[in-house]
Coordinates of C-alpha atoms in Angstrom, one line a residue:
M1 CA 102.1 100.6 107.0
I2 CA 103.2 101.4 103.6
V3 CA 100.7 102.8 101.0
K4 CA 101.5 102.2 97.4
S5 CA 99.8 103.9 94.5
F6 CA 96.9 104.7 97.1
F7 CA 94.5 106.5 94.8
Q8 CA 94.1 109.6 92.6
V9 CA 93.0 112.0 95.0
A10 CA 89.8 114.0 95.4
V11 CA 88.2 115.3 91.9
G12 CA 90.8 113.5 89.8
H13 CA 94.2 113.9 88.2
T14 CA 92.9 115.9 85.2
L15 CA 91.5 119.0 87.6
C16 CA 94.6 118.6 89.6
R17 CA 96.8 119.4 86.4
V18 CA 94.7 122.4 85.9
L19 CA 94.9 123.7 89.3
M20 CA 98.7 122.9 89.2
T21 CA 99.1 125.0 86.2
L22 CA 97.4 128.1 87.8
L23 CA 99.8 127.5 90.7
L24 CA 102.9 127.5 88.3
V25 CA 102.3 131.1 87.0
P26 CA 103.3 133.1 90.3
C27 CA 105.6 130.5 91.6
A28 CA 109.2 130.6 91.1
L29 CA 110.8 126.9 90.6
A30 CA 113.1 125.5 92.7
S31 CA 116.7 125.9 92.5
E32 CA 118.7 123.0 91.5
D33 CA 120.3 122.5 94.9
E34 CA 116.7 122.4 96.4
R35 CA 115.6 119.8 94.0
A36 CA 118.4 117.6 94.8
R37 CA 117.7 117.4 98.7
D38 CA 115.5 114.7 99.6
L39 CA 112.4 115.8 100.9
L40 CA 110.1 114.4 103.6
V41 CA 106.7 115.9 104.1
R42 CA 104.8 115.1 107.3
N43 CA 101.3 115.0 108.6
V44 CA 99.5 115.2 105.2
M45 CA 96.1 113.8 105.4
L46 CA 95.1 111.3 102.6
I47 CA 91.2 111.3 101.8
D48 CA 89.2 109.4 99.6
P49 CA 86.1 111.6 97.9
T50 CA 83.8 108.5 97.7
G51 CA 84.0 107.8 101.5
Q52 CA 84.7 104.2 101.2
V53 CA 88.1 104.6 102.7
E54 CA 88.9 106.3 106.1
D55 CA 90.9 109.4 106.2
R56 CA 94.6 108.5 107.3
R57 CA 97.4 110.9 108.3
V58 CA 100.7 109.7 106.5
N59 CA 104.4 110.9 105.9
I60 CA 105.5 111.5 102.2
L61 CA 109.3 110.8 101.5
M62 CA 110.8 111.9 98.0
R63 CA 114.3 111.1 96.7
A64 CA 115.9 112.9 93.9
G65 CA 112.7 114.0 92.8
L66 CA 110.9 110.7 92.6
L67 CA 108.1 109.4 95.3
E68 CA 109.9 107.0 97.4
V69 CA 107.2 105.9 100.1
V70 CA 103.8 106.9 101.6
S71 CA 103.6 105.8 105.0
A72 CA 101.2 106.0 108.0
D73 CA 104.3 104.8 110.3
K74 CA 106.9 107.2 111.5
I75 CA 109.8 108.0 109.0
A76 CA 113.0 109.2 110.9
R77 CA 114.1 112.7 110.5
S78 CA 117.5 111.8 109.3
E79 CA 116.0 110.3 106.2
A80 CA 115.9 113.8 104.5
Q81 CA 117.8 116.9 104.6
W82 CA 114.5 119.0 103.9
V83 CA 111.6 118.3 106.5
L84 CA 108.2 120.0 106.3
D85 CA 105.2 119.7 108.4
A86 CA 102.0 119.9 106.7
E87 CA 99.9 120.3 109.9
D88 CA 97.4 117.9 108.5
G89 CA 96.7 119.4 105.3
Y90 CA 94.7 117.8 102.8
V91 CA 96.5 116.3 99.7
L92 CA 95.4 116.5 96.1
G93 CA 97.0 114.8 93.3
K94 CA 98.5 111.7 92.3
L95 CA 100.9 109.5 94.3
E96 CA 102.7 106.7 92.1
V97 CA 105.7 105.3 94.0
G98 CA 108.7 105.5 91.9
E99 CA 107.7 108.3 89.7
A100 CA 107.8 112.0 89.8
P101 CA 105.3 113.2 92.0
N102 CA 102.4 115.9 91.1
F103 CA 100.3 116.7 94.1
M104 CA 99.3 119.9 96.3
V105 CA 98.4 120.2 100.2
L106 CA 95.4 122.3 100.8
S107 CA 95.1 123.9 104.2
K108 CA 91.1 123.3 104.3
D109 CA 89.2 120.1 103.6
P110 CA 87.8 120.3 100.0
R111 CA 85.0 118.3 100.7
E112 CA 83.6 120.7 103.3
N113 CA 84.5 123.8 101.4
F114 CA 84.4 124.0 97.8
E115 CA 85.8 127.3 97.6
V116 CA 89.1 125.7 98.5
L117 CA 89.3 124.3 95.0
L118 CA 88.0 127.7 93.6
D119 CA 91.1 129.7 95.3
T120 CA 94.0 127.5 95.2
R121 CA 96.3 130.4 95.3
E122 CA 94.8 131.2 98.9
F123 CA 94.2 127.4 100.1
A124 CA 97.2 125.7 98.5
V125 CA 100.1 125.7 101.1
F126 CA 102.4 123.2 99.3
A127 CA 102.7 122.2 95.6
I128 CA 105.1 120.1 93.9
H129 CA 105.1 119.6 89.9
N130 CA 107.1 116.7 88.1
G131 CA 109.1 116.3 91.4
T132 CA 110.1 120.0 91.6
V133 CA 108.6 122.2 94.3
V134 CA 106.8 125.1 93.1
R135 CA 105.1 126.2 96.3
N136 CA 105.7 126.1 99.9
R137 CA 104.2 127.7 102.9
L138 CA 104.9 124.8 105.2
I139 CA 106.7 125.0 108.4
E140 CA 110.3 123.5 108.0
V141 CA 111.1 121.4 110.8
D142 CA 114.2 122.1 112.7
W143 CA 116.6 119.4 113.8
H144 CA 116.0 120.2 117.3
D145 CA 112.3 121.2 117.3
E146 CA 110.6 118.4 119.1
E147 CA 107.3 120.1 118.7
H148 CA 107.1 119.1 115.1
E149 CA 107.7 115.3 115.7
P150 CA 105.6 113.0 113.7
R151 CA 102.2 113.3 115.6
T152 CA 100.3 110.2 115.7
G153 CA 97.3 111.6 117.2
G154 CA 97.4 108.1 119.5
W155 CA 96.5 107.4 122.9
L156 CA 97.6 109.9 125.7
A157 CA 97.6 107.3 128.4
Y158 CA 100.1 104.6 129.2
T159 CA 97.5 101.9 128.9
P160 CA 96.1 101.7 125.3
P161 CA 92.2 101.1 124.8
P162 CA 91.2 97.7 125.2
M163 CA 89.2 97.8 121.9
A164 CA 89.5 99.6 118.6
V165 CA 89.5 103.3 118.9
P166 CA 90.8 105.3 115.7
M167 CA 94.4 106.0 115.6
N168 CA 93.2 109.8 116.1
Y169 CA 90.2 109.5 118.3
R170 CA 89.7 113.3 117.7
D171 CA 88.7 112.3 114.0
T172 CA 85.5 114.5 113.3
S173 CA 84.5 112.3 110.4
K174 CA 83.6 109.3 112.5
W175 CA 79.7 108.9 112.5
N176 CA 79.9 107.6 116.1
R177 CA 81.9 110.8 117.2
F178 CA 80.4 113.8 118.9
E179 CA 82.2 117.2 119.6
S180 CA 81.2 120.2 121.7
R181 CA 83.2 123.1 123.1
W182 CA 84.2 121.5 126.5
I183 CA 84.0 117.9 125.6
S184 CA 84.4 115.4 122.8
G185 CA 84.1 111.6 122.5
I186 CA 83.6 108.5 120.2
V187 CA 81.6 105.3 121.2
T188 CA 83.0 102.1 120.6
A189 CA 81.5 98.4 120.9
A190 CA 82.8 94.9 120.4
A191 CA 81.5 91.3 120.4
A192 CA 83.6 88.2 120.6
L193 CA 81.9 85.1 119.6
D194 CA 83.7 81.9 120.6
R195 CA 83.2 78.2 120.2
T196 CA 85.3 75.4 122.1
S197 CA 85.7 71.9 121.2
W198 CA 87.6 69.6 123.5
L199 CA 89.6 66.9 121.3
T200 CA 91.2 64.5 123.5
Q201 CA 91.5 63.7 127.4
N202 CA 93.5 61.0 128.8
E203 CA 92.4 58.8 131.9
T204 CA 94.3 61.1 134.3
S205 CA 93.0 64.0 133.1
L206 CA 89.3 62.6 133.5
S207 CA 90.1 61.7 137.1
Q208 CA 91.5 65.3 137.8
F209 CA 88.9 67.5 136.2
G210 CA 85.9 65.0 134.8
D211 CA 84.9 64.9 131.2
L212 CA 85.7 68.3 129.6
G213 CA 83.3 67.5 126.6
R214 CA 80.5 68.9 128.7
L215 CA 82.1 72.1 128.2
D216 CA 81.9 71.8 124.1
G217 CA 80.0 74.8 122.7
G218 CA 79.8 78.4 121.7
E219 CA 79.4 81.4 123.9
V220 CA 79.2 85.3 123.6
R221 CA 82.8 85.7 125.3
A222 CA 81.9 89.4 125.7
L223 CA 79.8 92.3 124.7
R224 CA 81.9 95.3 125.4
F225 CA 81.0 99.1 125.3
G226 CA 83.1 102.1 125.4
L227 CA 83.0 105.8 125.5
Y228 CA 86.6 107.7 125.0
G229 CA 87.1 111.2 124.5
T230 CA 88.6 114.7 125.4
L231 CA 87.7 117.3 128.0
N232 CA 89.0 120.3 126.0
F233 CA 91.5 122.1 128.2
K234 CA 94.3 124.1 126.9
R235 CA 96.3 120.6 127.2
P236 CA 93.1 118.1 126.7
W237 CA 92.5 115.4 129.4
V238 CA 91.2 111.9 128.1
Y239 CA 88.7 109.9 129.7
A240 CA 87.8 106.3 129.2
L241 CA 84.8 104.6 130.2
T242 CA 84.4 100.7 129.4
G243 CA 81.7 98.3 130.5
A244 CA 81.3 94.7 129.4
T245 CA 78.7 91.7 130.3
N246 CA 81.4 89.3 130.6
S247 CA 84.9 88.8 131.8
F248 CA 86.7 89.7 128.6
D249 CA 90.3 90.5 130.3
K250 CA 90.8 87.8 132.9
G251 CA 93.2 87.8 135.7
F252 CA 93.7 85.7 139.0
E253 CA 91.1 87.7 140.8
T254 CA 88.3 87.7 138.0
G255 CA 85.6 85.2 137.6
N256 CA 82.9 84.8 134.6
S257 CA 79.6 86.7 135.3
D258 CA 76.8 87.6 133.3
S259 CA 76.4 90.8 135.0
F260 CA 77.4 94.2 133.7
T261 CA 81.0 95.2 134.6
L262 CA 82.7 98.7 134.6
Y263 CA 86.4 97.5 133.3
D264 CA 87.6 100.9 132.9
W265 CA 87.2 104.3 134.3
R266 CA 89.9 106.4 133.9
L267 CA 90.9 110.1 133.5
D268 CA 94.4 110.4 131.8
I269 CA 95.9 114.2 132.9
P270 CA 99.0 115.9 130.9
F271 CA 101.4 116.3 133.7
L272 CA 105.2 117.2 133.7
R273 CA 107.3 117.0 130.7
H274 CA 106.4 113.9 128.6
S275 CA 104.5 112.3 131.3
V276 CA 100.9 111.6 132.0
M277 CA 99.1 110.9 135.4
S278 CA 96.3 108.5 135.0
I279 CA 93.6 108.0 138.1
G280 CA 90.8 105.5 138.2
K281 CA 90.2 101.9 137.5
Q282 CA 92.9 100.6 135.0
K283 CA 95.5 98.0 134.1
E284 CA 98.7 97.9 136.4
P285 CA 102.0 98.7 134.6
I286 CA 103.3 95.3 134.6
S287 CA 103.8 92.7 131.6
M288 CA 103.4 93.7 127.7
E289 CA 101.2 90.8 127.5
R290 CA 98.8 92.1 130.3
L291 CA 99.1 95.5 128.8
M292 CA 98.0 95.1 125.3
G293 CA 94.5 94.7 124.3
L294 CA 93.4 91.0 124.5
V295 CA 91.7 91.0 120.9
F296 CA 95.0 92.4 119.5
L297 CA 97.2 89.4 120.8
P298 CA 98.4 86.9 118.3
L299 CA 96.8 84.3 120.2
T300 CA 93.1 84.3 121.5
E301 CA 93.8 84.0 125.0
R302 CA 96.7 85.3 127.2
S303 CA 99.2 82.9 128.7
M304 CA 98.3 80.8 131.5
V305 CA 101.1 82.1 133.6
A306 CA 100.1 85.9 133.0
D307 CA 96.4 85.0 133.9
S308 CA 97.6 83.0 137.0
L309 CA 99.8 85.5 138.6
L310 CA 98.6 88.9 137.7
P311 CA 95.2 90.6 138.0
A312 CA 93.0 92.3 135.2
R313 CA 92.7 95.5 136.7
N314 CA 92.8 97.6 139.8
V315 CA 91.9 101.1 141.0
G316 CA 94.6 103.6 141.6
I317 CA 97.2 106.2 140.2
V318 CA 99.6 105.6 137.4
W319 CA 102.1 108.1 136.6
S320 CA 103.9 107.4 133.3
G321 CA 106.5 108.9 130.8
H322 CA 109.0 108.4 128.3
H323 CA 112.3 109.8 127.1
P324 CA 112.0 109.9 123.1
Q325 CA 115.9 110.3 122.4
R326 CA 116.3 107.1 124.5
S327 CA 113.6 104.8 123.4
S328 CA 112.7 104.3 126.9
S329 CA 109.5 104.7 129.0
W330 CA 108.6 104.2 132.7
A331 CA 105.5 104.0 134.6
F332 CA 104.7 103.6 138.5
G333 CA 101.3 103.0 140.3
V334 CA 99.7 102.7 143.5
F335 CA 96.5 100.5 143.9
N336 CA 94.0 99.7 146.5
N337 CA 91.1 97.4 145.9
W338 CA 88.7 98.4 148.6
L339 CA 86.1 99.7 146.1
G340 CA 83.2 97.2 145.8
Q341 CA 84.9 94.7 148.5
E342 CA 82.8 95.9 151.5
T343 CA 86.0 97.2 153.3
S344 CA 87.6 100.4 154.1
F345 CA 90.8 101.6 152.2
S346 CA 92.9 100.7 155.2
E347 CA 91.9 97.1 155.1
G348 CA 92.2 96.7 151.3
A349 CA 95.0 95.2 149.7
T350 CA 97.6 98.2 148.5
T351 CA 99.8 97.3 145.6
W352 CA 102.6 99.3 144.4
S353 CA 103.7 98.4 140.8
G354 CA 106.3 99.7 138.3
R355 CA 107.6 99.1 134.8
V356 CA 110.6 100.5 132.7
T357 CA 111.2 99.5 128.9
W358 CA 114.3 100.2 126.6
A359 CA 114.8 99.7 122.9
P360 CA 118.4 99.4 122.8
F361 CA 118.4 98.6 119.1
S362 CA 116.3 100.3 116.4
S363 CA 117.0 100.7 112.6
P364 CA 116.3 104.0 111.2
D365 CA 112.8 103.2 109.9
E366 CA 112.0 101.1 112.8
S367 CA 111.4 97.9 111.0
N368 CA 114.0 96.2 113.1
I369 CA 113.8 96.9 117.0
L370 CA 114.7 95.0 120.2
H371 CA 112.6 95.4 123.3
L372 CA 113.8 95.0 126.8
G373 CA 111.0 95.5 129.8
L374 CA 111.5 94.8 133.8
A375 CA 108.5 95.2 136.2
M376 CA 107.8 94.8 139.8
R377 CA 104.8 94.1 141.9
H378 CA 104.2 94.4 145.7
T379 CA 101.0 93.9 147.6
N380 CA 100.4 93.7 151.3
G381 CA 98.6 90.9 152.8
N382 CA 95.5 92.5 154.0
R383 CA 93.0 90.6 151.6
G384 CA 95.0 87.3 151.4
F385 CA 96.1 85.5 148.1
R386 CA 94.9 82.9 145.6
Y387 CA 96.2 82.1 142.4
G388 CA 95.1 80.1 139.5
S389 CA 93.9 80.0 135.7
E390 CA 92.1 78.0 133.2
P391 CA 94.3 76.5 130.5
E392 CA 94.1 79.2 128.0
F393 CA 90.4 78.4 127.1
N394 CA 87.7 80.6 128.6
K395 CA 85.4 77.5 128.4
A396 CA 87.3 75.3 131.0
V397 CA 88.0 74.5 134.7
N398 CA 91.0 75.9 136.6
F399 CA 93.8 73.5 135.8
V400 CA 96.2 75.2 138.2
D401 CA 95.0 76.6 141.7
T402 CA 96.6 77.1 144.9
N403 CA 93.1 76.3 146.5
F404 CA 93.5 72.4 145.2
G405 CA 94.7 71.6 148.9
G406 CA 92.0 73.1 150.4
L407 CA 94.0 76.2 151.5
G408 CA 91.5 78.6 150.3
T409 CA 93.1 82.4 150.4
L410 CA 96.4 82.1 151.3
A411 CA 97.4 84.3 154.1
A412 CA 100.8 86.1 153.9
D413 CA 102.5 89.2 155.1
D414 CA 103.0 90.3 151.6
S415 CA 103.5 89.1 147.9
S416 CA 106.2 90.4 145.4
T417 CA 105.9 89.8 141.7
L418 CA 108.9 90.0 139.3
N419 CA 108.3 90.4 135.4
L420 CA 110.9 90.3 132.6
E421 CA 110.4 90.9 129.0
L422 CA 112.2 90.1 125.8
S423 CA 111.0 91.1 122.3
W424 CA 112.5 91.4 118.9
R425 CA 110.3 92.6 115.7
K426 CA 111.8 92.7 112.2
G427 CA 109.1 93.5 109.6
P428 CA 106.4 91.1 110.0
F429 CA 107.9 88.7 112.2
W430 CA 107.7 89.2 116.1
L431 CA 109.3 87.2 118.6
A432 CA 108.5 87.7 122.3
S433 CA 109.0 86.1 125.8
E434 CA 107.9 86.9 129.5
Y435 CA 109.2 85.5 132.8
F436 CA 107.1 85.8 135.8
R437 CA 107.8 85.1 139.5
T438 CA 105.8 85.6 142.5
T439 CA 107.0 85.2 146.2
L440 CA 104.9 85.1 149.4
D441 CA 106.1 86.1 152.6
R442 CA 104.6 83.4 154.7
E443 CA 106.2 81.6 157.9
G444 CA 105.2 78.0 158.0
F445 CA 104.5 77.8 154.4
G446 CA 108.4 78.0 153.2
D447 CA 107.6 81.3 151.5
P448 CA 106.5 79.6 148.5
R449 CA 107.5 80.9 145.1
F450 CA 105.3 80.4 141.8
D451 CA 106.7 81.0 138.5
G452 CA 106.3 80.4 134.8
Y453 CA 107.2 81.8 131.1
F454 CA 105.9 81.9 127.7
V455 CA 107.6 82.2 124.4
Q456 CA 105.8 83.1 121.2
G457 CA 106.4 84.1 117.8
S458 CA 104.2 85.4 114.9
W459 CA 104.3 86.2 111.4
I460 CA 102.1 88.2 109.2
L461 CA 101.9 86.4 106.1
T462 CA 100.6 89.4 104.1
G463 CA 103.4 91.6 105.0
E464 CA 102.4 94.0 107.4
M465 CA 104.2 95.1 110.5
R466 CA 102.9 95.7 114.0
G467 CA 103.9 99.3 115.0
Y468 CA 105.8 99.8 118.4
N469 CA 105.2 102.7 120.8
K470 CA 108.0 104.0 122.6
K471 CA 106.0 106.0 124.8
N472 CA 104.6 102.8 126.6
G473 CA 107.0 100.2 125.2
L474 CA 104.2 98.1 123.6
F475 CA 103.6 96.4 120.2
G476 CA 100.5 97.7 118.3
T477 CA 97.8 95.8 116.4
V478 CA 97.9 94.2 113.1
P479 CA 97.5 96.8 110.5
V480 CA 95.4 96.0 107.6
A481 CA 97.1 97.3 104.4
R482 CA 94.2 96.5 102.0
S483 CA 91.0 95.3 103.3
V484 CA 88.6 93.0 101.7
Y485 CA 86.4 96.2 100.9
Q486 CA 89.2 97.5 99.0
G487 CA 89.5 94.4 96.9
G488 CA 92.3 92.8 99.0
M489 CA 92.6 90.0 101.5
G490 CA 93.1 91.7 104.5
A491 CA 96.0 90.7 106.8
V492 CA 96.5 87.2 107.9
E493 CA 98.8 86.2 110.9
V494 CA 99.9 82.8 112.2
A495 CA 101.2 82.3 115.6
A496 CA 102.7 80.0 117.9
R497 CA 103.4 79.7 121.7
Y498 CA 104.7 77.7 124.5
S499 CA 103.9 78.6 127.8
T500 CA 104.4 77.1 131.6
V501 CA 103.3 77.6 135.2
D502 CA 103.9 76.2 138.2
L503 CA 102.0 76.8 141.6
D504 CA 103.5 74.0 143.5
D505 CA 106.0 75.2 146.1
G506 CA 106.4 74.9 149.9
A507 CA 103.1 73.7 151.5
V508 CA 101.2 74.9 148.6
S509 CA 100.2 72.0 145.8
G510 CA 98.6 74.3 143.0
G511 CA 99.7 72.0 140.1
Q512 CA 101.7 72.6 137.2
S513 CA 100.8 73.0 133.6
D514 CA 102.4 73.6 130.0
V515 CA 100.6 74.7 127.1
A516 CA 101.4 74.5 123.2
S517 CA 99.4 76.6 121.0
V518 CA 99.3 77.4 117.3
G519 CA 96.9 79.9 115.8
V520 CA 95.9 81.7 112.7
N521 CA 94.3 85.2 112.9
W522 CA 92.6 86.7 109.4
W523 CA 91.8 90.3 110.0
L524 CA 89.4 91.1 107.0
T525 CA 89.1 94.8 107.8
P526 CA 90.5 96.9 111.0
F527 CA 87.2 95.8 112.7
F528 CA 86.4 92.3 111.7
A529 CA 88.5 89.1 112.4
L530 CA 88.2 85.4 112.3
S531 CA 90.7 83.2 114.5
A532 CA 91.4 79.7 115.3
N533 CA 93.6 77.9 118.0
Y534 CA 94.8 74.7 118.5
R535 CA 96.2 73.9 122.3
Y536 CA 97.7 70.8 123.7
I537 CA 98.1 70.9 127.4
W538 CA 100.1 68.7 129.9
N539 CA 98.9 68.9 133.4
E540 CA 100.6 67.7 136.8
L541 CA 98.5 67.7 140.0
G542 CA 100.0 65.6 143.2
G543 CA 102.3 63.7 140.8
S544 CA 99.7 62.5 138.3
K545 CA 100.1 63.7 134.7
G546 CA 97.2 64.5 132.4
T547 CA 96.8 65.2 128.9
T548 CA 94.3 67.3 127.0
S549 CA 93.7 69.2 123.8
A550 CA 91.2 71.5 122.3
V551 CA 90.5 73.8 119.4
M552 CA 88.8 77.2 119.7
T553 CA 87.5 79.8 117.0
R554 CA 86.7 83.1 117.5
M555 CA 84.7 85.9 115.3
L556 CA 85.6 89.2 116.4
L557 CA 83.2 92.3 115.4
M558 CA 84.2 95.9 116.4
L559 CA 82.2 98.9 115.9
D560 CA 83.6 101.2 113.0

């Protein structure tokens, strides 16, 4: 996200000029050659003395003595001949894009220690005056030094958190954050308030599912609570604990319930180079749509095919890693659902799953990126199989279900699922598509195969751009450049999707459905959003074709 004319930092531009003057006395001016070099200062902390805006780590790029960009997104090493690492130093001064910058970087937070402002010769590690560097104690980033690559302070594990967690969840300025020598963490919460209204339903649909108008109304889709943090070893371990009062992330094995459920309990341990071992209840590494947090997707519900053929979560171990230079990631996991199933481990369903991603094309500033993904999932038949889903509305009945023919849980030797991903994002535009195919090994049923796909597009009208995490091959949330509390209008995104799923094959008649959706999301702040979705559904059961349509609205609140 680009920050233009963000603010005049800390105690004001006048004081900054006074402090800069003091710095000019003992410091020699940079040479002409040095001033001509493009300069990139990484990992600078922007602070707001009023406390109205959250601290933000940014990168500052200057060309020919003029400020070109201040960005929370990664700026490539190749953009400048001279690259410095501020190591989370605090900036004081004036940042005006297109003008000669005047600012300094302080090694300590002046809000916590006023002596920092009284002794700038000691605490000022970098200073630039009218575009000329007059002091520099920062580390220069070597072309081959990976330790000084931009640090997002982001999520350690392959699977991102299901709710909003600050980009730097180690941020000690958060009021809901706790810190000790051995353990630290942050408490989060979210509530999604939905309302569904069924608009049309033809006679065939009435005969298939009854009058869906009986399901009109609002609901608390979920009240979710989370605790995330670190165990403070030399290389910190990250823990995640999430619970909810309702089914937020659905899958074919998840039903709606008002009882409290633990959705995530996971420990993420740094492992070999560029890899992490995640142990506990978590998402399987398959499908970008499944791995992304539901509330951050362009539409309010996942595609029907993803909910039909993939589970929400499973208990197991995932080993994941990435290759920074090749823009690729990989993850492999083994799972067994015996916990809570009143069965032994050997009798539980054992699943092997894996996913690899690659970004074969990425522009230098990563505003234009192409993503490819391939995933496989294999499960033994110990617990049998049943697939089905509602038509991308929570307040609905299953429109496809392998049990429609009264077959119940399908006995089979095993099940295999293939998932293919293709995404392209250019600035605020994002096009994405996925294909799913599940095959059962079952003699007498003709080894039935179920498949489907979706194609979707989104456009952030206010110009923000979803980030891309090469560590796990996932696109991020909608950033809010200027929230309503800052006098802006937040971020507005429009989206459309077409999805289809077919559970008819062999001796199984689970139905077919196609869903066309359009929606709009308005993020007033990073923690408050309003959404509306309209869907038109074509459904076929036993040769009879029904049509329905409905609209759903959502208000999302997350703990800041």
